């Protein structure tokens, strides 16, 4: 009996296909070892173990995934992706496709939040979603709520809306309004979320909390903190 080998190598020889494609078959839940689904390409199998691939397996039918997460503050995108687990799935998610390892493969964080911010975060494998939020990201409006302290300059609200320049370049116009005595609402296009604390500092305010509640046409709505849902087929940014 030979040395145990990686399951992906065994599947690649069995299909046959490339090693990368074999990993996708495995992560999609289409491979069994001795009658038990195995979804870890690195798993070691020996010659005596029976490896089978579902006859209905078809990589072309493995739809790319997009996830909406209510991201807690203090996380980098890589750490936030770790929250995409079955335990953190929103119970009210109406898109009930099971979460597979294949859905977490090559995910991109799109218009990522700065570490100090919380709220709506997007992770996707889908080319059209990635293109929309990267190549066309400057035209996608994001809505943020900033909890602030301090006294705003007399013309501060006007300057926040259209009157600030950074490194010699004027910022695009924004829609800024008070939501309460210590909370500002920002609707921004072409301005990154991490610039909001700097913008507020220019008019005498300090941001103590920052939360994104909408990206394009998609609001965070009732999604609880630390939980995620799938993008529905008819939803667009």
XYZ file of C-alpha atoms in Angstrom, residues 20-234:
215
model
C -7.774 23.282 -8.760
C -10.983 21.872 -10.215
C -10.703 18.847 -7.925
C -10.603 21.187 -4.926
C -13.815 22.830 -6.148
C -15.553 19.442 -6.477
C -14.550 18.649 -2.909
C -15.492 22.043 -1.434
C -18.892 21.840 -3.162
C -19.709 18.672 -1.203
C -19.704 16.362 -4.230
C -16.992 13.980 -2.996
C -17.368 11.106 -0.540
C -14.744 9.031 1.206
C -16.058 5.642 2.294
C -19.615 6.932 1.901
C -19.116 10.106 3.966
C -19.010 13.587 2.397
C -15.490 15.020 2.599
C -15.143 18.763 1.966
C -11.472 19.294 2.846
C -9.103 19.039 -0.153
C -6.095 18.551 2.164
C -7.583 15.414 3.752
C -5.274 12.397 3.386
C -6.655 9.164 1.965
C -4.991 5.818 1.436
C -5.413 3.261 -1.324
C -7.877 1.182 0.701
C -10.350 4.038 1.066
C -13.141 4.360 -1.513
C -13.376 7.826 -3.070
C -16.424 8.677 -5.209
C -17.583 11.821 -7.030
C -21.293 12.586 -7.407
C -22.370 11.816 -10.974
C -24.416 15.039 -11.019
C -21.384 17.165 -10.121
C -21.008 20.069 -12.538
C -18.719 22.999 -11.774
C -20.595 25.183 -14.269
C -23.659 24.949 -12.011
C -21.812 26.060 -8.875
C -23.200 29.605 -8.623
C -20.860 32.246 -7.176
C -21.863 33.594 -3.772
C -22.268 37.100 -2.370
C -22.588 37.654 1.377
C -23.907 40.651 3.320
C -22.490 40.864 6.849
C -23.299 43.214 9.718
C -19.648 43.563 10.642
C -18.727 44.394 14.258
C -16.127 47.133 14.818
C -12.437 46.339 15.219
C -12.141 43.775 12.412
C -10.011 43.692 9.288
C -11.662 42.149 6.185
C -9.781 38.874 6.629
C -11.022 38.554 10.200
C -14.577 39.460 9.169
C -14.652 36.620 6.618
C -14.209 34.207 9.536
C -17.723 35.201 10.672
C -19.182 33.615 7.518
C -20.025 30.329 9.180
C -23.283 28.391 9.573
C -23.473 29.439 13.233
C -23.629 33.133 12.270
C -26.196 32.835 9.483
C -29.231 35.081 10.034
C -32.270 32.953 10.862
C -34.415 35.197 8.614
C -32.208 34.649 5.537
C -34.650 33.580 2.818
C -31.892 32.314 0.486
C -31.463 28.875 2.007
C -28.632 27.449 -0.127
C -26.350 25.558 2.290
C -23.023 27.248 3.019
C -20.248 25.267 1.303
C -16.479 25.603 1.459
C -16.677 26.421 -2.255
C -18.661 29.569 -1.410
C -15.765 30.888 0.688
C -13.183 30.286 -2.021
C -11.552 33.456 -3.467
C -13.986 35.812 -1.725
C -13.239 39.504 -2.181
C -14.020 42.182 0.397
C -15.728 44.962 -1.569
C -15.684 48.613 -0.486
C -14.275 47.358 2.841
C -14.998 49.140 6.099
C -12.134 50.681 8.086
C -11.323 48.684 11.252
C -12.931 51.244 13.568
C -16.251 51.111 11.694
C -19.150 48.667 11.869
C -22.130 47.844 9.712
C -22.841 46.548 6.234
C -19.917 44.685 4.643
C -19.959 42.804 1.326
C -17.944 39.749 0.295
C -18.368 38.211 -3.144
C -17.139 35.746 -5.755
C -19.525 37.085 -8.396
C -17.811 38.929 -11.250
C -20.628 41.405 -11.862
C -20.853 42.312 -8.163
C -17.078 42.679 -7.924
C -17.032 44.894 -11.012
C -19.917 47.020 -9.699
C -18.251 47.719 -6.364
C -14.710 48.189 -7.698
C -14.687 49.653 -11.203
C -17.961 51.497 -10.583
C -17.517 51.934 -6.830
C -17.166 55.722 -7.058
C -20.758 55.886 -8.334
C -22.237 53.670 -5.596
C -23.651 55.692 -2.721
C -22.980 54.535 0.810
C -24.883 55.780 3.846
C -23.153 56.027 7.202
C -24.091 57.189 10.693
C -21.357 58.896 12.701
C -21.655 59.357 16.456
C -19.725 62.528 17.253
C -18.655 64.707 20.145
C -17.450 68.291 20.291
C -18.776 71.586 18.926
C -19.159 71.867 15.159
C -17.763 74.969 13.433
C -20.386 77.591 12.467
C -20.223 76.606 8.781
C -19.338 72.980 9.522
C -22.359 71.285 7.989
C -21.934 73.201 4.744
C -18.226 72.357 4.588
C -18.890 68.671 5.217
C -21.359 68.638 2.333
C -19.071 70.404 -0.125
C -16.130 72.447 1.022
C -13.321 70.175 2.146
C -10.116 69.435 0.256
C -7.564 66.720 1.006
C -3.992 66.902 -0.278
C -5.015 69.756 -2.545
C -7.983 67.947 -4.109
C -11.594 68.896 -3.304
C -13.757 66.071 -2.068
C -16.863 65.169 -4.095
C -20.176 66.624 -2.860
C -21.915 64.718 -0.067
C -25.276 64.818 1.631
C -24.814 65.437 5.357
C -27.503 66.046 7.971
C -28.067 65.770 11.705
C -29.993 62.690 12.842
C -29.845 63.664 16.507
C -27.818 65.947 18.745
C -24.706 63.759 18.483
C -25.302 61.790 15.295
C -24.566 62.786 11.710
C -25.830 61.023 8.600
C -23.503 60.888 5.586
C -24.549 59.849 2.060
C -21.319 59.598 0.061
C -20.224 58.844 -3.485
C -16.543 58.729 -4.362
C -15.508 59.221 -0.719
C -14.153 56.259 1.235
C -15.738 55.480 4.595
C -12.406 55.875 6.370
C -12.361 59.582 5.440
C -15.414 60.391 7.572
C -13.444 60.793 10.853
C -10.991 63.097 9.065
C -13.856 65.123 7.556
C -15.456 65.553 10.948
C -12.145 66.598 12.519
C -11.882 69.459 10.000
C -15.023 71.030 11.472
C -14.268 70.449 15.149
C -15.911 67.067 15.703
C -14.533 63.734 16.883
C -16.109 60.526 15.619
C -16.643 57.999 18.418
C -18.641 55.447 16.390
C -19.109 54.887 12.671
C -21.652 52.538 11.129
C -22.571 51.872 7.490
C -26.289 51.190 7.069
C -26.645 51.130 3.279
C -24.577 50.379 0.186
C -26.169 51.420 -3.098
C -29.783 50.253 -3.038
C -29.191 47.650 -0.322
C -29.902 48.646 3.298
C -28.638 46.627 6.225
C -32.236 46.577 7.515
C -32.754 44.079 10.354
C -29.536 42.101 9.916
C -28.180 41.571 13.490
C -24.603 42.451 14.425
C -22.142 39.658 13.631
C -24.589 37.811 11.364
C -24.786 37.405 7.585
C -27.180 36.581 4.794
C -26.894 35.725 1.094
C -27.577 38.286 -1.619
C -30.953 37.398 -3.119
C -31.238 36.786 -6.904
C -33.228 39.978 -7.554
